[in-house]
Amino acid sequence: MTFATLQRIKDVTDRNVLNLQEAKAAGKHVVGEYCIYSPMELAIAAGAIPVSLCGTKNDSIPAAEEILPRTLCPLIKSSFGFALQDSCPYLSAADVIVADTTCDGKKKMFELLAQKKPLFLLQLPQIQNTDAVTYWREQYAKLWQFYEQQFNTRITEDDLRNAIHLMNRFRSALKRVFDTSCSKPAPLTGMEIMECGFRLSFMSDKEHAIQLLNDLATELEAAPASQEKKRAPRILLTGVPTGLGSHKVIELLEKSGASVVCIDNCTAYKKTTLIIDEHKDPLTALAERYLDTPCAVMSQNPHRYTVLQELAQRFSVDGIVDLTWQGCQTYEVESYSVKNFVRETLHLPFLHIVTDYSPADTEQLNVRIEAFLEMLA
Amino acid sequence: MFVAGIDIGSVAAKAVILDAQTLSEAAFAVIPSGWNTREAGEQVLSAVCQQADITHSSLSHIVGTGYGRIALPWADKVVTEITCHARGAAHLFPQTGMVLDIGGQDSKAISIDSKGNVLDFIMNDKCAAGTGRFLQMLSGLLGMTLEELSSAAEQGTPVAISSMCAVFAETEIIGLLAQGTPPSHIAAGVFTAIARRMRTLFGRIPLRGECTFTGGLASSTAFARRLSQELSVAVNVPPQPQITGALGAALIAAKLTTTPH
Ligand code: SF4
Ligand code: SF4
């Protein structure tokens, strides 16, 4: 990490677990979430600390494979393995879990997880229209009641409005940082973008996180252009979530000379798009905005393409890489349509990578990635 | 002025020396890769230099490719085998729009433009069923070389090999042998199975222009014919299909002599 604020972020977030445990000891509740469709705003309105439990590490997978099929997506296996081994401090700290009926594998895994902790399952509609929004709003209303019962508290509409305002500020600050990569060359590497977003998402103190993000954006906006990255091909990575431990494709791309300028997935850029309308009924605004999130579990998933087009242009990318985890049917099938869209409408080179969290296929991935970058040269 | 391309694959190490101006081939060499990639690189380089009757130091540029490409300390540049096969095939058959390559541990379909630039590619590397490794297994089981397998396959009527996995296919073949199925029918069956695997890759990329078949397996005319039948297109086969990647690497090396890098 080359920028001073990045180092500060690293130092501060190294204490994430400690801070969470202290807050818990002081009586705060912790809500564990697995998917971007679970609204952090409601948890914050309930006075709790939301943390993401999405599994990004390979270590916990062998334990999960004793129960789950080996062919399942690594994200699900990793998440479940942590629960089996009780080896994730965030999961241990969580008083309740909020999950969503997204893909089939996750849904069924949550049934098993529900035996370990109180779990609220949001029934996610898989279509984006007004009926679905009405239904989704009711789901959020039920979650609201669930928090009130579990935490023995009352959540007012003002609590929710305040939480929305806080998260809007957080997301805008995150967007400001990520958008610095629109400039040529990008000041941050893709690895830095990923790591910074990942670490900050585990910070309990959102005000502090907003401060750090804005400081970083200010530092990046003022930084002189790096000469070495000037000729690096600019890559947009789209597809499944990535985090520390499941970052190998970002790392391989950059080791081969690319600059990953935008990461269009739930652990990075998609977070910045959830800016909630503060003038509407808060629960409706929340339901509307969240349900609009493009994920391959939706059918159809039209926003995936509009977002890709917008990002490809704004970040002036030279090529698009679609990452899908092995065993993820929704993203894998959708990749075919994404490929056609990228080629025929965006007229950009496209590479689809299917892999898991293990380093076993590094050599083969290198060949694909390097050949793709040679194609762009 | 001479340049060289070195391709270190999982089965064989290949080298080609070209005259950088005329792009005519001065020499080529093929040796088994063995266990030590680095040593294989040294050996194939000295073999090809000996063939061309020049010294290593008189080569102006060397480009490395293949799985062992990073183990070549003296290479001026390393390029993937995908780009190299594309260049090599376009050089030999200028009308090529698609390159099919079956290597020792993977197979690929590469779509190229008229200059030999890669437009798109797909690889099968997770499964040995469509690769040279599958044939190695067969040649071990039947005790035949690739040439012997080839002529056996020409005479045989293909039996169905239903397993798509090389490990299961091996069991299946042992079963077929136990039932007294003639080896020639089995060889023909395996050739067909590999060609069918290739068809799935081939079908994923639209074909423009001619189809050129490279890699060690292409030297079997029996297999090339079967592949062409399976795909329902004519395929060009280079005179030395195995060295197409090394040739492409040498062509890139020749370019390095004119463009500063
Ligand atoms: S990719 Fe889909 S299922 Fe996964 S976290 Fe994002 S929205 Fe949820
Ligand atoms: S990557 Fe795919 S299979 Fe895995 S959890 Fe997400 S949607 Fe489900």
Short mmCIF file of C-alpha atoms and ligand atoms in Angstrom, two decimals, chain A residues 34-37 102 106 240-241 266 270 293 295-297 331, ligand 1:
data_model
loop_
_atom_site.label_atom_id
_atom_site.label_comp_id
_atom_site.label_asym_id
_atom_site.label_seq_id
_atom_site.Cartn_x
_atom_site.Cartn_y
_atom_site.Cartn_z
CA TYR A 34 -24.56 -12.98 3.61
CA CYS A 35 -25.83 -11.06 0.69
CA ILE A 36 -26.13 -7.52 -0.58
CA TYR A 37 -29.96 -7.83 -0.63
CA THR A 102 -30.91 -16.13 -3.63
CA LYS A 106 -27.25 -20.92 -0.55
CA VAL A 240 -19.31 -13.08 -8.48
CA PRO A 241 -18.16 -11.55 -5.16
CA CYS A 266 -21.26 -7.23 -4.58
CA LYS A 270 -22.27 -2.65 -6.48
CA THR A 293 -29.58 -4.71 -7.60
CA CYS A 295 -27.63 -10.26 -9.59
CA ALA A 296 -27.71 -13.35 -11.78
CA VAL A 297 -30.33 -14.90 -9.48
CA TYR A 331 -23.61 -16.58 -13.13
S1 SF4 C 1 -23.90 -12.06 -6.17
FE1 SF4 C 1 -26.13 -12.14 -5.84
S2 SF4 C 1 -26.40 -13.73 -4.28
FE2 SF4 C 1 -24.23 -13.13 -4.23
S3 SF4 C 1 -24.08 -11.47 -2.70
FE3 SF4 C 1 -24.44 -10.52 -4.66
S4 SF4 C 1 -26.63 -10.25 -4.79
FE4 SF4 C 1 -26.26 -11.77 -3.20
#
